[in-house]
CSV table of C-alpha atoms in Angstrom, one decimal:
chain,number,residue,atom,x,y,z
A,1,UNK,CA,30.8,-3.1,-20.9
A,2,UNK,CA,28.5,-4.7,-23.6
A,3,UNK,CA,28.3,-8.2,-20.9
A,4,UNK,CA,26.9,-5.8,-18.4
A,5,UNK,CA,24.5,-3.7,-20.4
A,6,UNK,CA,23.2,-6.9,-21.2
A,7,UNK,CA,22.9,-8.3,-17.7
A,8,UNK,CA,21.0,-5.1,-16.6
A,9,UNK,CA,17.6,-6.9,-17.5
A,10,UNK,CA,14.4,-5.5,-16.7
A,11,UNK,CA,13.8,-9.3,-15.0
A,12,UNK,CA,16.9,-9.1,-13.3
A,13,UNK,CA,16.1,-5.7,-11.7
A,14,UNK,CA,12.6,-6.5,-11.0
A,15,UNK,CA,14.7,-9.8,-9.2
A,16,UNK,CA,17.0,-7.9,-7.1
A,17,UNK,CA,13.9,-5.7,-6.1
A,18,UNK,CA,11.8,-8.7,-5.2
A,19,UNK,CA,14.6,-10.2,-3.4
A,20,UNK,CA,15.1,-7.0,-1.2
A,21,UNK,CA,11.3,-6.6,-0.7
A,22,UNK,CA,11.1,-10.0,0.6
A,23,UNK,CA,14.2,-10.3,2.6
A,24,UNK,CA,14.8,-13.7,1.6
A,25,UNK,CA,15.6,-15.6,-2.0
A,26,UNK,CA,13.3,-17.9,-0.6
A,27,UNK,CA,10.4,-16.0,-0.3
A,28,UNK,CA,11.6,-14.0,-3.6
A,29,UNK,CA,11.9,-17.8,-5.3
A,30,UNK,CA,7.9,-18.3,-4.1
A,31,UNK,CA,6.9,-15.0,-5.4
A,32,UNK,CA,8.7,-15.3,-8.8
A,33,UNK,CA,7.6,-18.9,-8.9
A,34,UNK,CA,11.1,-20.1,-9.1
A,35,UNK,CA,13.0,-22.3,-7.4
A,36,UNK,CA,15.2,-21.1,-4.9
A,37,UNK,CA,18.0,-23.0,-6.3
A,38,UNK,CA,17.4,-21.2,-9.7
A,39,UNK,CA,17.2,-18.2,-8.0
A,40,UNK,CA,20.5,-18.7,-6.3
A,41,UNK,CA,22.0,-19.2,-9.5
A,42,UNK,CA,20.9,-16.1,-11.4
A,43,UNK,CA,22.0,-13.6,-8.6
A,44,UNK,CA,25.5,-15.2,-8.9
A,45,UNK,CA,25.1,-15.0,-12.9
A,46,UNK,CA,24.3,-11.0,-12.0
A,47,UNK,CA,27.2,-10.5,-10.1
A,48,UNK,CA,29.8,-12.4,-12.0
A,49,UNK,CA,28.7,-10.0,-14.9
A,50,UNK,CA,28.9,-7.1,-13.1
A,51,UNK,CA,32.1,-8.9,-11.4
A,52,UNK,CA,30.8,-7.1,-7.5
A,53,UNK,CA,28.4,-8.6,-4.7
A,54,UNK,CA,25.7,-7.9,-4.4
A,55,UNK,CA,23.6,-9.7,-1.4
A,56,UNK,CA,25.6,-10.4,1.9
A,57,UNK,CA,25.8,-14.4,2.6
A,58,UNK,CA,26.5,-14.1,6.0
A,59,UNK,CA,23.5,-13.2,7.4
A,60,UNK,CA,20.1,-15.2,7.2
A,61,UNK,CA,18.3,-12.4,5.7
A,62,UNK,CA,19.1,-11.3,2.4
A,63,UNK,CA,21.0,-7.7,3.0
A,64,UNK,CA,22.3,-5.7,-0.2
A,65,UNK,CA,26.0,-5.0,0.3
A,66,UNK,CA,26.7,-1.2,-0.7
A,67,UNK,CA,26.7,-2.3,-4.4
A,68,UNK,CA,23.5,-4.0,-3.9
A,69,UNK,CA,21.8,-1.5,-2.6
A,70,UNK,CA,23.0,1.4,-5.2
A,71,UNK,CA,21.9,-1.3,-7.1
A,72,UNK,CA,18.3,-1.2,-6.0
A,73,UNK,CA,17.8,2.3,-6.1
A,74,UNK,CA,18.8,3.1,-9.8
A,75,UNK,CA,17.1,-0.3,-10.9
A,76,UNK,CA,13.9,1.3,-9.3
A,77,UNK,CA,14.6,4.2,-11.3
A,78,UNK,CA,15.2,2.5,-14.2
A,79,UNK,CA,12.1,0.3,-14.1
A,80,UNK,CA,10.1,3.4,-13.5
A,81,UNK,CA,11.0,5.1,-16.4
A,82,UNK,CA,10.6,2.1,-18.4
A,83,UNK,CA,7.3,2.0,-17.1
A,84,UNK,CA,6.6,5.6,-18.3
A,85,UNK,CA,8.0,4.9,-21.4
A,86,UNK,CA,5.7,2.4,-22.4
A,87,UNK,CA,2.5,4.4,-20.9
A,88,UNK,CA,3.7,7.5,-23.3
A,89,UNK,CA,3.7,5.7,-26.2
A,90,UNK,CA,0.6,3.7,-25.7
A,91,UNK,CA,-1.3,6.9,-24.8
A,92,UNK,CA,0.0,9.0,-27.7
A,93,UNK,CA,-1.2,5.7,-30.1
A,94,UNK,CA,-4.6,5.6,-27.9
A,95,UNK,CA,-4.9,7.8,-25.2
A,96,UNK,CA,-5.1,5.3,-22.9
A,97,UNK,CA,-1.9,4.0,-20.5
A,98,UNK,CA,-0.5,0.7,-20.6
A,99,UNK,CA,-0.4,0.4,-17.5
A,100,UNK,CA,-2.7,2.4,-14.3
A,101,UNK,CA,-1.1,1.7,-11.0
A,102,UNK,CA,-2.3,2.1,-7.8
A,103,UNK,CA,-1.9,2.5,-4.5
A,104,UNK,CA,-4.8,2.0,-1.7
A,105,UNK,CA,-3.8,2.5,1.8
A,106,UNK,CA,-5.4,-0.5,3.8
A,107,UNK,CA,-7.3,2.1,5.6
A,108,UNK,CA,-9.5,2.4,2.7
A,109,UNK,CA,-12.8,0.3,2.2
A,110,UNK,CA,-11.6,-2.6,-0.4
A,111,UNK,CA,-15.2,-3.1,-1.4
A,112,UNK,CA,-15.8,0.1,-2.8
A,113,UNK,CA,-12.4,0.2,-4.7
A,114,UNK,CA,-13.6,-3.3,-6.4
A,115,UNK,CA,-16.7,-1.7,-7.4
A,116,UNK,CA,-14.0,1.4,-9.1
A,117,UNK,CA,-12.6,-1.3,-10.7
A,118,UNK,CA,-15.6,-3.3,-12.2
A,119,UNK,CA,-16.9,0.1,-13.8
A,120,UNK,CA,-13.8,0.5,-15.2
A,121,UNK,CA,-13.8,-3.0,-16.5
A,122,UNK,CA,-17.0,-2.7,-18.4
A,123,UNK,CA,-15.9,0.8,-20.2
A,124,UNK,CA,-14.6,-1.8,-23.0
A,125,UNK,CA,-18.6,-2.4,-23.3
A,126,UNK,CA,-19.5,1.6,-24.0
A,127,UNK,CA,-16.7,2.8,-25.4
A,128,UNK,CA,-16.6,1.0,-29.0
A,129,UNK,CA,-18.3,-2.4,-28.8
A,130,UNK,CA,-16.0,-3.5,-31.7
A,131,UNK,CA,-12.9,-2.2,-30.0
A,132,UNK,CA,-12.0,-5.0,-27.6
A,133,UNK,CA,-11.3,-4.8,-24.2
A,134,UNK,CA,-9.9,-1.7,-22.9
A,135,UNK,CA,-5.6,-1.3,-23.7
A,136,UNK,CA,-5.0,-0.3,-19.7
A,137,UNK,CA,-3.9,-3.1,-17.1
A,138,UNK,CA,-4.8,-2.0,-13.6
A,139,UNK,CA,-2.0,-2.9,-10.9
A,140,UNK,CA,-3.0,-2.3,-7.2
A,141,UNK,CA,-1.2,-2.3,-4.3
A,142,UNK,CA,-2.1,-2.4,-0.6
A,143,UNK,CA,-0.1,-0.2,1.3
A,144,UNK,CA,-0.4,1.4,5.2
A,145,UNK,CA,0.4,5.3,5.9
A,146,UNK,CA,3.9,6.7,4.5
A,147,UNK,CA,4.2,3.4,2.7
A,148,UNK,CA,1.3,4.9,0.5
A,149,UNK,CA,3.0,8.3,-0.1
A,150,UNK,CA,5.6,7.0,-0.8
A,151,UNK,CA,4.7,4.7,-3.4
A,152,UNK,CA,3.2,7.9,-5.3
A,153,UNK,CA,6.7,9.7,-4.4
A,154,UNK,CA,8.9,7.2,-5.6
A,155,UNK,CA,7.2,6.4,-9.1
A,156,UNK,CA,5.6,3.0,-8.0
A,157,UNK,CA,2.2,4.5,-8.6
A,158,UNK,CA,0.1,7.0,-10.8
A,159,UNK,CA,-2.5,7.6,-8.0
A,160,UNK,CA,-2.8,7.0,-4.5
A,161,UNK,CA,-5.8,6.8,-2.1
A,162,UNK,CA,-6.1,6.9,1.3
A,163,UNK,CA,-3.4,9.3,2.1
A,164,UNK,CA,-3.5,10.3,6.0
A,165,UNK,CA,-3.4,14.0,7.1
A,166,UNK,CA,-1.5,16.6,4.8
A,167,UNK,CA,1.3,14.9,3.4
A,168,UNK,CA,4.4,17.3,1.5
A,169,UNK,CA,4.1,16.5,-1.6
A,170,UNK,CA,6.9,17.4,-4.5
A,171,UNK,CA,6.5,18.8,-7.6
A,172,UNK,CA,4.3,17.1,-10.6
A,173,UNK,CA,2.2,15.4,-7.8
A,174,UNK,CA,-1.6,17.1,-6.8
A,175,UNK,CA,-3.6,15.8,-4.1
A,176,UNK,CA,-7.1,16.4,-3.1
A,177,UNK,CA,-9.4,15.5,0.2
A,178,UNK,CA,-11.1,12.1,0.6
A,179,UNK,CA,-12.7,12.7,3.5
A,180,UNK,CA,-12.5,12.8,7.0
A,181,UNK,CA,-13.0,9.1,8.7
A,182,UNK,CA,-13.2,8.7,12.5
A,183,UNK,CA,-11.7,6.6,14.6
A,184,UNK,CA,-12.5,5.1,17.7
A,185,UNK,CA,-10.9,2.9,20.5
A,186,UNK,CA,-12.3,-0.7,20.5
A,187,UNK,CA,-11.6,-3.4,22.6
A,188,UNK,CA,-13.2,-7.1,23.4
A,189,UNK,CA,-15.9,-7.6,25.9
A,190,UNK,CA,-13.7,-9.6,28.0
A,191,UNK,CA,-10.3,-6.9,27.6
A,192,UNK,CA,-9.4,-5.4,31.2
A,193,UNK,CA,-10.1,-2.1,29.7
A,194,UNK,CA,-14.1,-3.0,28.8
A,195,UNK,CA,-15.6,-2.5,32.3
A,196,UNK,CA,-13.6,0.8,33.1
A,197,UNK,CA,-15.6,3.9,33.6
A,198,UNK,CA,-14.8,6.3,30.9
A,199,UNK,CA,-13.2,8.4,29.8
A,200,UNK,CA,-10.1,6.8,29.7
A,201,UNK,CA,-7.0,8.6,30.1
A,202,UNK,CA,-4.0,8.0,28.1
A,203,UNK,CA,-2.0,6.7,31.2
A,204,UNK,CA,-4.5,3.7,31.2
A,205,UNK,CA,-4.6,2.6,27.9
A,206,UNK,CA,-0.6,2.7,28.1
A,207,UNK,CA,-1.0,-0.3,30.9
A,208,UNK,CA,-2.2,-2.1,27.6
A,209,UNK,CA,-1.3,-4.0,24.8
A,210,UNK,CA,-2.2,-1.9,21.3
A,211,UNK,CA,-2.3,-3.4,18.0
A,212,UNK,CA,-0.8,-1.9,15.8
A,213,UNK,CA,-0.9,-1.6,11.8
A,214,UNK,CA,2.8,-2.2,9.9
A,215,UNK,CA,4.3,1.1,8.1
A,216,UNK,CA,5.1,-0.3,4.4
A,217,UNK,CA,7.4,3.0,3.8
A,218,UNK,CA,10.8,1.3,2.8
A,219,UNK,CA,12.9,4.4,2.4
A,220,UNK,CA,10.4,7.6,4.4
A,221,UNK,CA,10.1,7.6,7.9
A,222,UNK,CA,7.9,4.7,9.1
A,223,UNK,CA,5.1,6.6,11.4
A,224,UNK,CA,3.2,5.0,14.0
A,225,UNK,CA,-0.1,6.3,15.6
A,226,UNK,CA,-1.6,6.2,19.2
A,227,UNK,CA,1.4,4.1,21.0
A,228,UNK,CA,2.5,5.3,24.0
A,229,UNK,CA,5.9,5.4,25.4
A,230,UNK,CA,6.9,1.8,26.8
A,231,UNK,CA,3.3,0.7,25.5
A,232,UNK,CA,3.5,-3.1,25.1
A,233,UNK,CA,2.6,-3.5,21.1
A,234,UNK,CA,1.7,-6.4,18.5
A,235,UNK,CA,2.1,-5.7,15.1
A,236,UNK,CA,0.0,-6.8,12.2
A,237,UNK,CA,0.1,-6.4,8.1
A,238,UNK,CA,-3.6,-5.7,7.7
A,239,UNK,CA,-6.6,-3.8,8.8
A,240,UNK,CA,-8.4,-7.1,9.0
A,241,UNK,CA,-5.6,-8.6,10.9
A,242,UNK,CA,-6.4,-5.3,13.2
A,243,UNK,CA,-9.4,-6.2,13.5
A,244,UNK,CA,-9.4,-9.9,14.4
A,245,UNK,CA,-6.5,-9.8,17.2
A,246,UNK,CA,-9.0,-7.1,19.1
A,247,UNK,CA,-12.1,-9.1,18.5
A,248,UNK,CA,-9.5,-11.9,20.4
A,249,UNK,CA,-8.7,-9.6,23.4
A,250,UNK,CA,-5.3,-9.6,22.2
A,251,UNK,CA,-4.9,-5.5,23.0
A,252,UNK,CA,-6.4,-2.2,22.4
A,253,UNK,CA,-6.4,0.3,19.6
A,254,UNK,CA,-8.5,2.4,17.1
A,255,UNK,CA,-10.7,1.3,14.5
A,256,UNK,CA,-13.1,3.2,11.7
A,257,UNK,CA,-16.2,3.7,13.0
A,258,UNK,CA,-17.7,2.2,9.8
A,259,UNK,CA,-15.8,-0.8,10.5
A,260,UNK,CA,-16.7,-1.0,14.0
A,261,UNK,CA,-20.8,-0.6,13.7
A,262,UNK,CA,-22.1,-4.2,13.4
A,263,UNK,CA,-19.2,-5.4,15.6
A,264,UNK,CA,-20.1,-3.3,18.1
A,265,UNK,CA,-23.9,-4.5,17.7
A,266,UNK,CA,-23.0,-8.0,17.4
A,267,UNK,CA,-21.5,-7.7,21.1
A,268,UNK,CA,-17.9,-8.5,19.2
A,269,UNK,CA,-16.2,-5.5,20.5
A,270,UNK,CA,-16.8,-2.3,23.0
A,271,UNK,CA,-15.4,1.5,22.2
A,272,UNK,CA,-14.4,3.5,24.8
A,273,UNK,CA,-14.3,7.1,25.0
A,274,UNK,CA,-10.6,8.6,25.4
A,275,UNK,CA,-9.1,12.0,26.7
A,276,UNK,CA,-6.3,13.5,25.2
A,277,UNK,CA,-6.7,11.4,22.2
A,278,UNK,CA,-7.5,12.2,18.7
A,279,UNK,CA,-10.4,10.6,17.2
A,280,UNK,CA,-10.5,11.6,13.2
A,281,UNK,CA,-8.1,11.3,10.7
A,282,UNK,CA,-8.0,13.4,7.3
A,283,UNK,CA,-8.0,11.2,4.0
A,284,UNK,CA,-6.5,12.3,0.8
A,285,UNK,CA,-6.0,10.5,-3.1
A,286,UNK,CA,-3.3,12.0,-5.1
A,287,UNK,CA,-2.0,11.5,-8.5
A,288,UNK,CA,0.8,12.6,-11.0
A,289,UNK,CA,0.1,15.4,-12.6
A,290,UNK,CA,1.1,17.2,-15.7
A,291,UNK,CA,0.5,17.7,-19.7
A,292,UNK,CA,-1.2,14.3,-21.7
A,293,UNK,CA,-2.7,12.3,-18.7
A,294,UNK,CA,-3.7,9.0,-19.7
A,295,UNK,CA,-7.8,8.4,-20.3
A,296,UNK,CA,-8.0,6.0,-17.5
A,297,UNK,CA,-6.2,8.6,-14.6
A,298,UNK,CA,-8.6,10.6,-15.9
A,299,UNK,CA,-11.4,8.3,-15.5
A,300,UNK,CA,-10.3,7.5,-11.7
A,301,UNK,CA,-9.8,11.4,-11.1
A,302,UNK,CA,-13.6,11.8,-12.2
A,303,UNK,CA,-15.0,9.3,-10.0
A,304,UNK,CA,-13.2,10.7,-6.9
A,305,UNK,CA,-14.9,13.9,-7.5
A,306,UNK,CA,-17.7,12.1,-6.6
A,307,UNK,CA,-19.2,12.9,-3.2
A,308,UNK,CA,-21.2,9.8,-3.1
A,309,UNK,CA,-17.8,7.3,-4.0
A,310,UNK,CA,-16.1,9.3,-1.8
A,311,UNK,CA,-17.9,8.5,1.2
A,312,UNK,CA,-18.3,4.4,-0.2
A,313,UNK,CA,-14.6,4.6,0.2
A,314,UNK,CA,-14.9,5.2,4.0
A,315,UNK,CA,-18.0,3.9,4.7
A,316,UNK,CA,-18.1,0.3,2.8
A,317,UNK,CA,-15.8,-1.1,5.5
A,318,UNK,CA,-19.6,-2.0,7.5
A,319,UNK,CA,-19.6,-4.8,5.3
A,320,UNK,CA,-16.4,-6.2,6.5
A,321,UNK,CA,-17.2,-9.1,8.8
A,322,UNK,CA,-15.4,-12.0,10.4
């Protein structure tokens, strides 16, 4: 028993986690900056100790066998609450957590979230010039639609921004509106779909490619948006990404309008009014609640009461250009 309390590492959870994320040891070897040889060799240390296996060697990518997976899910945990841990002592010593994680759906301007971040940066400069820099590490993560819930769900996060529509929430978690952004079909001067008189119907647009953003949700329902039954679709990682392939012609799809304003004006892309289609989209940020929030939640929580970042968080995407 003591061999395999001792195996159950925090860098052999956060291992088996990367491994799964990735779906391969080499791409968990690159991340890690191992090699995948070294790698290899702890996985089969892990399961020696625990004397089960734990990835599947027959396939190419790396699938958790039943063990593997169980695994996964109380490592997750367990890494979690570590986490939490070490943010309740630090903010009981200071106030402040060790760590503030976030999530940012990739709907969300990234310009204004840097500009978050700088001013939270140069508190260390107000607070107590002979303090230091501030105790708090910031971790951000890009996610896109239930993969950002469920960050926040699942423990990943302390705060999330960018949630879509009215997501259900459980207990300890409080969410309030970002806004409402809106979002318009765009396609390439040259696309089939640019001369077309409008409106155009949703049988049309299904006659056409759509690009399409990836769901990061690993364990919620993945959700997709706009895509039509039998709807030819390429899939991207990235808002950008988005972005780029319609600039291209490659296919059709919605865009915010902030996004879309000096593309349209630079003669990069055409929108096109559609029936039967909706054209905005709700925003929310939430956080996790309860007694003896950390100073720097707090600090994020204040600035999102802010009409005027609010509104930078939707709108700074005009500065976005290829």
């Amino acid at each position: 028993m003591t061999d395999r309390r001792h195996a159950l590492t925090p860098e052999a959870l956060e291992m088996m986690d990367t491994i799964a994320r990735t779906g391969s040891f080499a791409a968990a070897a690159r991340e890690l900056g191992k090699v995948p040889s070294a790698l290899t060799y702890s996985v089969r240390q892990l399961e020696e100790s625990l004397d089960v296996l734990l990835f599947d060697r027959s396939s190419r990518q790396a699938q958790p066998t039943a063990a593997g997976t169980e695994l996964l899910h109380e490592g997750r945990r367990l890494l979690a609450q570590m986490d939490a841990v070490a943010n309740r002592v630090q903010r009981v010593a200071t106030g402040w957590e060790t760590t503030l994680a976030i999530a940012v759906d990739n709907i969300v301007a990234p310009r204004a979230i840097f500009d978050l971040i700088e001013a939270f940066y140069a508190l260390r400069c107000t607070e107590s010039p002979d303090a230091g820099p501030l105790p708090t590490r910031l971790k951000l993560r890009n996610e896109v639609m239930a993969g950002t819930v469920e960050a926040l769900t699942t423990g990943q996060v302390d705060l999330a921004i960018g949630l879509a529509g009215s997501p259900s929430l459980p207990q300890g978690l409080e969410c309030a509106p970002l806004g409402t952004l809106e979002m318009l079909l765009a396609v390439a001067p040259h696309h089939p779909l640019a001369p077309l008189p409008e409106p155009l119907s949703m049988q049309t647009v299904a006659q056409h490619r759509i690009i399409a953003m990836a769901d990061t949700a690993q364990r919620m329902d993945r959700h997709t948006f706009g895509i039509q039954p039998g709807q030819d679709v390429l899939t991207v990682p990235s808002l950008v990404a988005k972005l780029e392939a319609q600039i291209r012609g490659l296919g059709c799809g919605r865009l915010p309008e902030p996004l879309l304003r000096a593309h349209v004006a630079a003669g990069r892309l055409v929108v096109k009014r559609t029936e039967g289609m909706t054209s905005t989209v709700d925003l929310q940020y939430a956080w996790r609640a309860g007694p003896g929030m950390g100073r720097a939640l707090a600090w994020w929580l204040q600035q999102l009461e802010s009409p005027v970042t609010r509104q930078a968080l939707l709108e700074q995407h005009a500065g976005l250009i290829l």
